[in-house]
mmCIF file of C-alpha atoms in Angstrom:
data_model
loop_
_atom_site.group_PDB
_atom_site.id
_atom_site.type_symbol
_atom_site.label_atom_id
_atom_site.label_comp_id
_atom_site.label_asym_id
_atom_site.label_seq_id
_atom_site.Cartn_x
_atom_site.Cartn_y
_atom_site.Cartn_z
ATOM 1 C CA GLU A 21 41.487 68.052 -35.570
ATOM 2 C CA ILE A 22 43.953 67.855 -32.719
ATOM 3 C CA VAL A 23 42.276 68.834 -29.460
ATOM 4 C CA MET A 24 44.395 70.592 -26.854
ATOM 5 C CA THR A 25 43.290 70.286 -23.241
ATOM 6 C CA GLN A 26 44.741 72.549 -20.553
ATOM 7 C CA SER A 27 44.575 72.056 -16.819
ATOM 8 C CA PRO A 28 43.709 73.449 -14.436
ATOM 9 C CA ALA A 29 41.280 76.049 -15.744
ATOM 10 C CA THR A 30 42.296 78.389 -12.925
ATOM 11 C CA LEU A 31 45.420 78.311 -10.785
ATOM 12 C CA SER A 32 45.622 80.399 -7.611
ATOM 13 C CA VAL A 33 49.200 81.146 -6.657
ATOM 14 C CA SER A 34 50.924 83.545 -4.273
ATOM 15 C CA PRO A 35 53.637 85.880 -5.607
ATOM 16 C CA GLY A 36 57.014 84.196 -5.402
ATOM 17 C CA GLU A 37 55.572 80.707 -5.612
ATOM 18 C CA ARG A 38 55.960 78.211 -8.441
ATOM 19 C CA ALA A 39 53.193 77.647 -11.000
ATOM 20 C CA THR A 40 52.868 74.514 -13.098
ATOM 21 C CA LEU A 41 50.470 74.489 -16.046
ATOM 22 C CA SER A 42 49.629 71.413 -18.106
ATOM 23 C CA CYS A 43 48.635 70.918 -21.712
ATOM 24 C CA ARG A 44 47.646 67.632 -23.325
ATOM 25 C CA ALA A 45 47.216 66.899 -27.018
ATOM 26 C CA SER A 46 44.699 64.358 -28.357
ATOM 27 C CA GLN A 47 47.458 62.911 -30.558
ATOM 28 C CA SER A 48 51.173 63.420 -30.827
ATOM 29 C CA VAL A 49 52.341 66.876 -31.912
ATOM 30 C CA SER A 50 56.035 66.032 -31.489
ATOM 31 C CA SER A 51 57.668 69.201 -30.122
ATOM 32 C CA ASN A 52 55.529 71.549 -32.205
ATOM 33 C CA LEU A 53 54.028 73.250 -29.187
ATOM 34 C CA ALA A 54 53.973 76.919 -28.223
ATOM 35 C CA TRP A 55 52.846 78.782 -25.127
ATOM 36 C CA TYR A 56 51.349 82.282 -25.112
ATOM 37 C CA GLN A 57 50.528 84.733 -22.351
ATOM 38 C CA GLN A 58 47.512 87.025 -22.613
ATOM 39 C CA LYS A 59 46.579 89.870 -20.292
ATOM 40 C CA PRO A 60 43.157 91.576 -20.369
ATOM 41 C CA GLY A 61 42.739 93.803 -23.401
ATOM 42 C CA GLN A 62 46.143 92.854 -24.800
ATOM 43 C CA ALA A 63 47.390 90.708 -27.640
ATOM 44 C CA PRO A 64 48.747 87.260 -26.877
ATOM 45 C CA ARG A 65 52.511 87.204 -26.378
ATOM 46 C CA LEU A 66 54.734 84.316 -27.430
ATOM 47 C CA LEU A 67 56.574 82.761 -24.479
ATOM 48 C CA ILE A 68 57.802 79.340 -25.575
ATOM 49 C CA TYR A 69 58.104 77.511 -28.905
ATOM 50 C CA GLY A 70 59.386 74.081 -29.820
ATOM 51 C CA ALA A 71 57.961 72.995 -26.444
ATOM 52 C CA SER A 72 60.969 74.290 -24.525
ATOM 53 C CA THR A 73 62.673 77.246 -26.245
ATOM 54 C CA ARG A 74 62.050 80.647 -24.732
ATOM 55 C CA ALA A 75 61.152 83.408 -27.162
ATOM 56 C CA THR A 76 63.277 86.532 -27.373
ATOM 57 C CA GLY A 77 63.080 88.636 -24.236
ATOM 58 C CA ILE A 78 61.225 86.083 -22.121
ATOM 59 C CA PRO A 79 62.606 85.816 -18.571
ATOM 60 C CA ALA A 80 64.332 82.628 -17.483
ATOM 61 C CA ARG A 81 61.677 81.968 -14.837
ATOM 62 C CA PHE A 82 59.492 80.678 -17.680
ATOM 63 C CA SER A 83 60.316 77.159 -18.829
ATOM 64 C CA GLY A 84 58.595 74.594 -20.995
ATOM 65 C CA SER A 85 58.948 70.853 -21.198
ATOM 66 C CA GLY A 86 57.395 67.790 -22.775
ATOM 67 C CA SER A 87 56.932 66.173 -26.149
ATOM 68 C CA GLY A 88 54.384 64.029 -27.914
ATOM 69 C CA THR A 89 51.119 64.587 -26.052
ATOM 70 C CA GLU A 90 52.080 65.928 -22.615
ATOM 71 C CA PHE A 91 53.501 69.389 -22.015
ATOM 72 C CA THR A 92 54.193 71.638 -19.066
ATOM 73 C CA LEU A 93 54.796 75.351 -18.607
ATOM 74 C CA THR A 94 56.500 76.237 -15.355
ATOM 75 C CA ILE A 95 56.855 79.708 -13.881
ATOM 76 C CA SER A 96 59.487 79.287 -11.191
ATOM 77 C CA SER A 97 58.722 82.325 -9.045
ATOM 78 C CA LEU A 98 55.603 84.257 -9.927
ATOM 79 C CA GLN A 99 55.943 87.993 -10.325
ATOM 80 C CA SER A 100 53.015 90.409 -10.274
ATOM 81 C CA GLU A 101 53.207 90.843 -14.038
ATOM 82 C CA ASP A 102 52.792 87.091 -14.602
ATOM 83 C CA PHE A 103 49.163 86.946 -13.509
ATOM 84 C CA ALA A 104 47.417 86.342 -16.817
ATOM 85 C CA VAL A 105 45.853 83.664 -18.999
ATOM 86 C CA TYR A 106 48.181 81.155 -20.645
ATOM 87 C CA TYR A 107 47.392 79.225 -23.818
ATOM 88 C CA CYS A 108 49.144 76.294 -25.407
ATOM 89 C CA GLN A 109 49.050 75.878 -29.189
ATOM 90 C CA GLN A 110 50.008 72.975 -31.407
ATOM 91 C CA TYR A 111 51.341 73.698 -34.882
ATOM 92 C CA ASN A 112 52.125 70.154 -35.933
ATOM 93 C CA ASN A 113 48.894 69.710 -37.884
ATOM 94 C CA TRP A 114 47.221 73.002 -38.676
ATOM 95 C CA TRP A 115 46.818 75.128 -35.552
ATOM 96 C CA THR A 116 44.721 74.553 -32.457
ATOM 97 C CA PHE A 117 44.797 76.143 -29.028
ATOM 98 C CA GLY A 118 43.945 74.962 -25.569
ATOM 99 C CA GLN A 119 41.147 76.684 -23.675
ATOM 100 C CA GLY A 120 43.597 78.486 -21.426
ATOM 101 C CA THR A 121 44.697 78.485 -17.799
ATOM 102 C CA LYS A 122 44.083 81.610 -15.766
ATOM 103 C CA VAL A 123 46.812 82.262 -13.209
ATOM 104 C CA GLU A 124 45.363 84.411 -10.459
ATOM 105 C CA ILE A 125 46.654 85.883 -7.242
ATOM 106 C CA LYS A 126 45.987 83.726 -4.202
ATOM 107 C CA GLN B 14 58.355 99.785 -34.385
ATOM 108 C CA VAL B 15 57.377 96.209 -35.071
ATOM 109 C CA GLN B 16 53.610 95.974 -34.835
ATOM 110 C CA LEU B 17 50.321 94.798 -36.279
ATOM 111 C CA VAL B 18 47.227 96.990 -36.050
ATOM 112 C CA GLU B 19 43.787 95.619 -36.865
ATOM 113 C CA SER B 20 40.802 97.713 -37.910
ATOM 114 C CA GLY B 21 37.373 97.363 -39.473
ATOM 115 C CA GLY B 22 35.442 95.725 -36.670
ATOM 116 C CA GLY B 23 31.986 96.791 -35.594
ATOM 117 C CA VAL B 24 28.380 95.742 -35.204
ATOM 118 C CA VAL B 25 26.815 94.002 -38.195
ATOM 119 C CA GLN B 26 23.536 92.202 -38.776
ATOM 120 C CA PRO B 27 23.428 88.449 -39.418
ATOM 121 C CA GLY B 28 23.892 87.645 -43.083
ATOM 122 C CA ARG B 29 25.796 90.847 -43.833
ATOM 123 C CA SER B 30 29.462 91.353 -44.678
ATOM 124 C CA LEU B 31 32.463 93.048 -43.119
ATOM 125 C CA ARG B 32 36.111 93.461 -44.125
ATOM 126 C CA LEU B 33 38.887 93.556 -41.568
ATOM 127 C CA SER B 34 42.348 95.011 -42.182
ATOM 128 C CA CYS B 35 45.663 94.476 -40.461
ATOM 129 C CA ALA B 36 48.411 97.034 -41.055
ATOM 130 C CA ALA B 37 51.943 95.773 -40.543
ATOM 131 C CA SER B 38 55.032 97.830 -39.805
ATOM 132 C CA GLY B 39 58.611 97.383 -38.673
ATOM 133 C CA PHE B 40 59.334 94.162 -40.552
ATOM 134 C CA THR B 41 59.403 92.869 -44.126
ATOM 135 C CA PHE B 42 55.716 92.010 -44.426
ATOM 136 C CA SER B 43 56.088 90.393 -47.831
ATOM 137 C CA SER B 44 58.382 87.692 -46.401
ATOM 138 C CA TYR B 45 55.991 86.184 -43.871
ATOM 139 C CA GLY B 46 52.870 84.088 -43.789
ATOM 140 C CA MET B 47 50.031 85.730 -41.904
ATOM 141 C CA HIS B 48 47.075 84.433 -39.918
ATOM 142 C CA TRP B 49 43.739 85.500 -38.524
ATOM 143 C CA VAL B 50 42.791 84.143 -35.097
ATOM 144 C CA ARG B 51 39.595 84.938 -33.210
ATOM 145 C CA GLN B 52 38.428 84.883 -29.625
ATOM 146 C CA ALA B 53 34.741 84.803 -28.752
ATOM 147 C CA PRO B 54 33.758 86.695 -25.588
ATOM 148 C CA GLY B 55 35.058 84.837 -22.563
ATOM 149 C CA LYS B 56 36.379 81.994 -24.710
ATOM 150 C CA GLY B 57 39.703 80.696 -25.942
ATOM 151 C CA LEU B 58 41.576 81.274 -29.172
ATOM 152 C CA GLU B 59 40.415 79.802 -32.494
ATOM 153 C CA TRP B 60 42.557 79.802 -35.636
ATOM 154 C CA VAL B 61 40.599 81.167 -38.619
ATOM 155 C CA ALA B 62 42.764 81.429 -41.729
ATOM 156 C CA VAL B 63 46.315 81.646 -43.080
ATOM 157 C CA ILE B 64 47.881 83.093 -46.203
ATOM 158 C CA SER B 65 51.386 82.436 -47.477
ATOM 159 C CA TYR B 66 53.928 85.221 -47.823
ATOM 160 C CA ASP B 67 53.158 85.724 -51.519
ATOM 161 C CA GLY B 68 49.421 85.081 -51.334
ATOM 162 C CA SER B 69 49.623 81.902 -53.375
ATOM 163 C CA ASN B 70 48.326 79.591 -50.661
ATOM 164 C CA LYS B 71 45.331 80.113 -48.403
ATOM 165 C CA TYR B 72 43.745 77.794 -45.861
ATOM 166 C CA TYR B 73 40.684 78.123 -43.663
ATOM 167 C CA ALA B 74 39.090 76.628 -40.590
ATOM 168 C CA ASP B 75 36.023 74.540 -41.411
ATOM 169 C CA SER B 76 33.871 76.972 -39.408
ATOM 170 C CA VAL B 77 34.519 79.800 -41.894
ATOM 171 C CA LYS B 78 35.303 77.979 -45.135
ATOM 172 C CA GLY B 79 33.229 79.300 -48.026
ATOM 173 C CA ARG B 80 32.244 82.447 -46.121
ATOM 174 C CA PHE B 81 35.554 84.163 -45.255
ATOM 175 C CA THR B 82 38.379 85.120 -47.622
ATOM 176 C CA ILE B 83 41.887 86.012 -46.549
ATOM 177 C CA SER B 84 44.029 88.210 -48.792
ATOM 178 C CA ARG B 85 47.007 90.518 -48.655
ATOM 179 C CA ASP B 86 48.493 93.513 -50.437
ATOM 180 C CA ASN B 87 52.245 93.404 -49.989
ATOM 181 C CA SER B 88 52.636 96.825 -51.602
ATOM 182 C CA LYS B 89 50.551 98.260 -48.765
ATOM 183 C CA ASN B 90 51.846 95.969 -45.993
ATOM 184 C CA THR B 91 48.266 95.038 -45.237
ATOM 185 C CA LEU B 92 46.392 91.810 -44.532
ATOM 186 C CA TYR B 93 42.644 91.487 -45.035
ATOM 187 C CA LEU B 94 39.775 89.263 -43.981
ATOM 188 C CA GLN B 95 36.579 89.507 -46.006
ATOM 189 C CA MET B 96 33.748 88.068 -43.945
ATOM 190 C CA ASN B 97 30.460 87.259 -45.687
ATOM 191 C CA SER B 98 27.222 85.638 -44.504
ATOM 192 C CA LEU B 99 28.074 86.517 -40.923
ATOM 193 C CA ARG B 100 26.490 84.580 -38.080
ATOM 194 C CA ALA B 101 26.018 85.288 -34.392
ATOM 195 C CA GLU B 102 28.699 82.699 -33.635
ATOM 196 C CA ASP B 103 31.240 84.789 -35.566
ATOM 197 C CA THR B 104 31.100 87.388 -32.798
ATOM 198 C CA ALA B 105 34.661 87.682 -31.504
ATOM 199 C CA VAL B 106 37.790 89.736 -31.263
ATOM 200 C CA TYR B 107 39.766 89.094 -34.430
ATOM 201 C CA TYR B 108 43.562 89.131 -34.224
ATOM 202 C CA CYS B 109 46.099 89.052 -37.000
ATOM 203 C CA ALA B 110 49.310 87.203 -36.282
ATOM 204 C CA LYS B 111 52.658 86.725 -38.016
ATOM 205 C CA GLU B 112 54.460 83.465 -38.707
ATOM 206 C CA ARG B 113 57.887 83.246 -37.113
ATOM 207 C CA VAL B 114 59.799 81.732 -40.028
ATOM 208 C CA VAL B 115 60.523 83.547 -43.281
ATOM 209 C CA LYS B 116 58.559 82.316 -46.312
ATOM 210 C CA ALA B 117 57.010 79.393 -44.465
ATOM 211 C CA VAL B 118 53.579 78.400 -43.237
ATOM 212 C CA GLY B 119 53.071 75.889 -40.480
ATOM 213 C CA GLY B 120 54.837 77.364 -37.477
ATOM 214 C CA TYR B 121 54.046 79.400 -34.426
ATOM 215 C CA PHE B 122 53.138 83.075 -34.191
ATOM 216 C CA ASP B 123 55.706 85.555 -32.914
ATOM 217 C CA LEU B 124 53.749 88.800 -33.279
ATOM 218 C CA TRP B 125 50.082 89.549 -32.709
ATOM 219 C CA GLY B 126 47.941 92.650 -33.045
ATOM 220 C CA ARG B 127 45.658 93.905 -30.298
ATOM 221 C CA GLY B 128 42.549 92.795 -32.153
ATOM 222 C CA THR B 129 39.319 94.289 -33.464
ATOM 223 C CA LEU B 130 35.875 93.362 -32.137
ATOM 224 C CA VAL B 131 33.219 92.049 -34.499
ATOM 225 C CA THR B 132 29.695 91.781 -33.120
ATOM 226 C CA VAL B 133 27.057 90.041 -35.204
ATOM 227 C CA SER B 134 23.634 90.966 -33.904
ATOM 228 C CA SER B 135 20.263 92.079 -35.157
#
């Protein structure tokens, strides 16, 4: 099983600031990496797939990068609606998720 | 309206069974692979099972293999998860999710339901 490790567990950021979230895979997943956003009581929402392609309707302030085992999700200027938990997922070999990074208001 | 709506959750005793449903609308359900994903209280997401668009292929996580069965009825636009021999560690919110690519399994999920809570407790 491919283990996905996200860091940090919690990220405290002020509105308008930049947030950088990391995701590491225990073995290469090529670019088969997605990012999801989840708010309390809501379904996860697809943000990024193919490591760097934004899903339909996702604002340009969200960007993804990386390949192989190291990936990054960047939110360039945090808006109030962006405070949530973010999960990475590999779909190169079955499907596994990271444990999530909670982005909270500083 | 494109959506997935889960139902069937509840409180069940260890060792008993429960069947979850996921009603799809707003897209051609019969063209897409479908998944179940769960989230234990305060924990992350865990993939549970997948079924191909036509029901011919099914795969399971080791944690549920032999106890859970995924199925679908394309005439009713509905996905199911039959859960037998339930354990306390199966307590979670169960989400259904749709594959992004038509008639393929192995990609990411572009639509999720809001989930249904299953609590296994005596």
